[in-house]
Coordinates of C-alpha atoms in Angstrom, one line a residue:
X1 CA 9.1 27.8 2.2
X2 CA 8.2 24.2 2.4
X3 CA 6.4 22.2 -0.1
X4 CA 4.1 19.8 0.3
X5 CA 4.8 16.0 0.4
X6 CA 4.1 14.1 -2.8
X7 CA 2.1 11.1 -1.6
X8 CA 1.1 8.1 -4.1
X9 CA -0.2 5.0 -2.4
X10 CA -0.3 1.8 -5.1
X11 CA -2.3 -0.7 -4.2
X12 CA -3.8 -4.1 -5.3
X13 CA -7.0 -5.4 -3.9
X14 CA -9.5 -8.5 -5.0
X15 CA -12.2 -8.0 -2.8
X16 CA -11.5 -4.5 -1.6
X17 CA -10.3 -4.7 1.5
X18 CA -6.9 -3.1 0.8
X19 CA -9.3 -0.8 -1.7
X20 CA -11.0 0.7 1.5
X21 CA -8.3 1.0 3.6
X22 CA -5.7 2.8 0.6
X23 CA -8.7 5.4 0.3
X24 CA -8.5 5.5 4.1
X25 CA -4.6 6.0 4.0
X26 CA -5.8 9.2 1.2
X27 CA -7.9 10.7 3.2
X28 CA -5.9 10.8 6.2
X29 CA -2.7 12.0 4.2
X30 CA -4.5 14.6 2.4
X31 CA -5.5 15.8 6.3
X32 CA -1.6 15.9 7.0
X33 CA -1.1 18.6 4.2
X34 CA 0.6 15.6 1.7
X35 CA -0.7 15.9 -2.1
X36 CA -1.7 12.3 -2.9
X37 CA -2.3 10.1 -6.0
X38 CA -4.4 6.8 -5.3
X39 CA -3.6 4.4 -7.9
X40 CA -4.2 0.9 -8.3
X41 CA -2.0 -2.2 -9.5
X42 CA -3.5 -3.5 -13.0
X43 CA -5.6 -6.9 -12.7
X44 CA -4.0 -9.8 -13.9
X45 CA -6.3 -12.5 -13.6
X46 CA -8.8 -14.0 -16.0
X47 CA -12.4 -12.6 -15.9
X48 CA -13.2 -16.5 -15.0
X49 CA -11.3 -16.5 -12.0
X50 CA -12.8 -12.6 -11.1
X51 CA -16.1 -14.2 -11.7
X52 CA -16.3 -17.2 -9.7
X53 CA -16.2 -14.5 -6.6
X54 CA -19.0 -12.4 -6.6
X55 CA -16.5 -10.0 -3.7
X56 CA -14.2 -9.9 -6.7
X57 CA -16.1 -8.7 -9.3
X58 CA -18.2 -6.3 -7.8
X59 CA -15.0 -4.8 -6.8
X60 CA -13.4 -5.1 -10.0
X61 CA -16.4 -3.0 -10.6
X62 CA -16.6 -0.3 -7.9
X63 CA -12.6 0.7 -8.1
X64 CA -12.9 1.0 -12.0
X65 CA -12.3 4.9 -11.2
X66 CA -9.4 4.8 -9.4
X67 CA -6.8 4.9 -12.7
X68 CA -3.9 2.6 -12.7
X69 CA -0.5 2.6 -11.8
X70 CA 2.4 3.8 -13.5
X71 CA 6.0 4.2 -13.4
X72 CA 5.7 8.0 -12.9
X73 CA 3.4 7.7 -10.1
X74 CA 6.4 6.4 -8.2
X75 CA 9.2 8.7 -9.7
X76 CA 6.8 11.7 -8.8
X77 CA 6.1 10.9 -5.3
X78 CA 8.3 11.7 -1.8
X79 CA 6.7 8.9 -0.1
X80 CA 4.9 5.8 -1.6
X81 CA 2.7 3.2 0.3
X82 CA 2.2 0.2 -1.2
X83 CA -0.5 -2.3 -0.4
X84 CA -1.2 -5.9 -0.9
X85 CA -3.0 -9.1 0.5
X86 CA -1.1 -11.5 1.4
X87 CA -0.8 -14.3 -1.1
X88 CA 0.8 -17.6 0.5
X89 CA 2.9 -15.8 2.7
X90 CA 4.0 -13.0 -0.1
X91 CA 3.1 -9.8 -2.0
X92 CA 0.2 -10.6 -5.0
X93 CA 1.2 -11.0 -8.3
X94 CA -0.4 -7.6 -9.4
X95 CA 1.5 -6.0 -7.3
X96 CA 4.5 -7.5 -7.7
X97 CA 4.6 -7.6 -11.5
X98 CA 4.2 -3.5 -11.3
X99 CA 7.1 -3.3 -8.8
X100 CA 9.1 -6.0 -11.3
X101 CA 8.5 -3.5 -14.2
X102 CA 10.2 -0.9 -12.4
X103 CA 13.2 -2.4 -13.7
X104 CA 14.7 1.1 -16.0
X105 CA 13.6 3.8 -13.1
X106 CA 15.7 1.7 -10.6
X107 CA 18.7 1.7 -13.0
X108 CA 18.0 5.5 -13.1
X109 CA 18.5 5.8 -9.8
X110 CA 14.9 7.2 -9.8
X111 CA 13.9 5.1 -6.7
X112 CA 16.4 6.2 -4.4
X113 CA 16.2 8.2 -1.3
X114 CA 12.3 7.7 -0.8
X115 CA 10.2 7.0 2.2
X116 CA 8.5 3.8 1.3
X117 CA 6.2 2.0 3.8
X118 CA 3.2 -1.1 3.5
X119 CA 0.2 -2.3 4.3
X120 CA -1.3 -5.9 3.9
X121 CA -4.3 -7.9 4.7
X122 CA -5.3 -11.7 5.3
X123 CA -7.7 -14.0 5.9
X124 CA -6.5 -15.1 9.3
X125 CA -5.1 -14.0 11.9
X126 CA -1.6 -15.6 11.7
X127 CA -1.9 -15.6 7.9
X128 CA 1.5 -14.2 6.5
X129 CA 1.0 -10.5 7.0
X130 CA 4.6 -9.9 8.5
X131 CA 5.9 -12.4 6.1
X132 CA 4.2 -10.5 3.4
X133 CA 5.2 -7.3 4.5
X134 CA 9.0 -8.4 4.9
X135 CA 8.9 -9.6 1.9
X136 CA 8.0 -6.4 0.2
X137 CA 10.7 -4.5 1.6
X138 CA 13.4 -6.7 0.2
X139 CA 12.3 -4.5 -2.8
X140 CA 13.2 -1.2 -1.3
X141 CA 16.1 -2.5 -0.1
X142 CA 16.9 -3.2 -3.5
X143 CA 15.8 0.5 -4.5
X144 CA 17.7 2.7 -2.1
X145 CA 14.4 3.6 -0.7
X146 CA 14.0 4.9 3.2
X147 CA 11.9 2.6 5.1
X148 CA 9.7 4.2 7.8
X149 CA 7.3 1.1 9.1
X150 CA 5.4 2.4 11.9
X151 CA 7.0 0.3 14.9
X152 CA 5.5 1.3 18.3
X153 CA 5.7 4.5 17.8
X154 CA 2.1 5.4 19.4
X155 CA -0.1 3.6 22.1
X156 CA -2.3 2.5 19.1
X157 CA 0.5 -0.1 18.1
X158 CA 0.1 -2.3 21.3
X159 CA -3.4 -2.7 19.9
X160 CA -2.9 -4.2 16.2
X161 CA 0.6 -5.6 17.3
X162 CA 2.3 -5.0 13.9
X163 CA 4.7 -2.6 13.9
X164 CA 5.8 -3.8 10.6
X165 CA 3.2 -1.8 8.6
X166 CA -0.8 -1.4 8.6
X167 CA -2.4 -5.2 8.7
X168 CA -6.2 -6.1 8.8
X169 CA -7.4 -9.6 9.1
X170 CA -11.1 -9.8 7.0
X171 CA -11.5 -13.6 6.8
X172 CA -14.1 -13.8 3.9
X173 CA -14.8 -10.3 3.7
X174 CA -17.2 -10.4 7.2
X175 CA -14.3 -8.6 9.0
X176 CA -14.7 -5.2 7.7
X177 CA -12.4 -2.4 8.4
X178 CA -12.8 -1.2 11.9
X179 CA -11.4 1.8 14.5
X180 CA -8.6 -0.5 15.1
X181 CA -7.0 -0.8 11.5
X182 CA -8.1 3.2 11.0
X183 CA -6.1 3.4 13.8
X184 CA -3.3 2.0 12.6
X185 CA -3.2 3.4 9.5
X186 CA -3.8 6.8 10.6
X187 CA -0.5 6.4 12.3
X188 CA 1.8 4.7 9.7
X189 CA 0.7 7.5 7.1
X190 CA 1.1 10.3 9.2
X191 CA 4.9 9.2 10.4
X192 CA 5.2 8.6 6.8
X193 CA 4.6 11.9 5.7
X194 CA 6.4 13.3 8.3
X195 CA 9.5 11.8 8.3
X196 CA 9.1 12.5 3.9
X197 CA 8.6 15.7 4.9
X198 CA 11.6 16.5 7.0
X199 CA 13.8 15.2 4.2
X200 CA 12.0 16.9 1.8
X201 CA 12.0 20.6 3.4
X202 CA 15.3 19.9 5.9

């Protein structure tokens, strides 16, 4: 009998961008049959910072629900997504500092032998998503983890051109999530789950 896929997608977002599209990547997993936890990287930054953008705090505000990550949410899951915008060229220091504290699950051998996959935003349109991206993956490297980027593995690819993983540019928030990011992350999740699934069930 084959189980369902154990889905977490952990995720850090300022101005909610990478919020909208992680509840995005939910939906569409939960559609695929996966059982999902949504989970968010813990906030880092000083409430002067968060409040000298009125984007940030108001999403701050609006993703108070959505319970933070733990170490559990990634030893539980089959598959994990994480998300990030890019900072400089590189994952955000939320994010990073919950992969960096992964430190005794990894010597467990804990995050082996999981699909792992990302998604990323920017401001522009040549603003460091691939680097960021790349950059993320030297971390599953380091874990043992199965990589499954999307590549251009459906039409939809030619479209966003990043076969790397799921990338929106928003500039200051005016570029909001359209049919061509949905697009794109319809497909990376759905190859995710299923490629977590055939290693999961044989």
């Amino acid at each position: 009998m084959t189980q369902p896929v154990k889905l977490s997608i952990v995720y850090y977002s300022s101005t909610g961008t990478i919020a909208e599209i992680a509840h995005f990547l939910a939906a569409e997993a939960e559609a695929a049959g996966a059982e999902v936890r949504l989970r968010r990287a813990a906030e880092l930054a000083p409430d002067t910072a968060i409040d000298a953008n009125p984007d940030w705090r108001n999403n701050v505000e609006a993703d108070r629900h959505t319970p933070e990550a733990t170490p559990d949410d990634v030893v539980w899951a089959d598959a994990v997504l994480f998300g990030t915008p890019t900072r400089f060229g590189n994952v955000a220091s939320q994010l990073k500092q919950f992969l960096d504290a992964l430190g005794g699950q990894w010597q467990q051998g804990l995050l082996a032998d999981k699909v792992y996959s990302g998604f990323v935003s920017s401001s522009t349109q040549h603003g460091g998503q691939e680097s960021t991206l790349l950059a993320l993956y030297n971390t599953i490297h380091h874990f043992g983890g199965i990589l499954v980027a999307p590549g251009y593995t459906d039409g939809s690819k030619f479209v966003d051109g990043n076969p790397y993983g799921t990338g929106h540019v928003a500039g200051q928030g005016e570029l909001k999530v359209g049919d061509v990011t949905k697009d794109a992350a319809r497909v990376q999740v759905r190859r995710a789950v299923s490629v977590a699934a055939a290693l999961k069930n044989g």
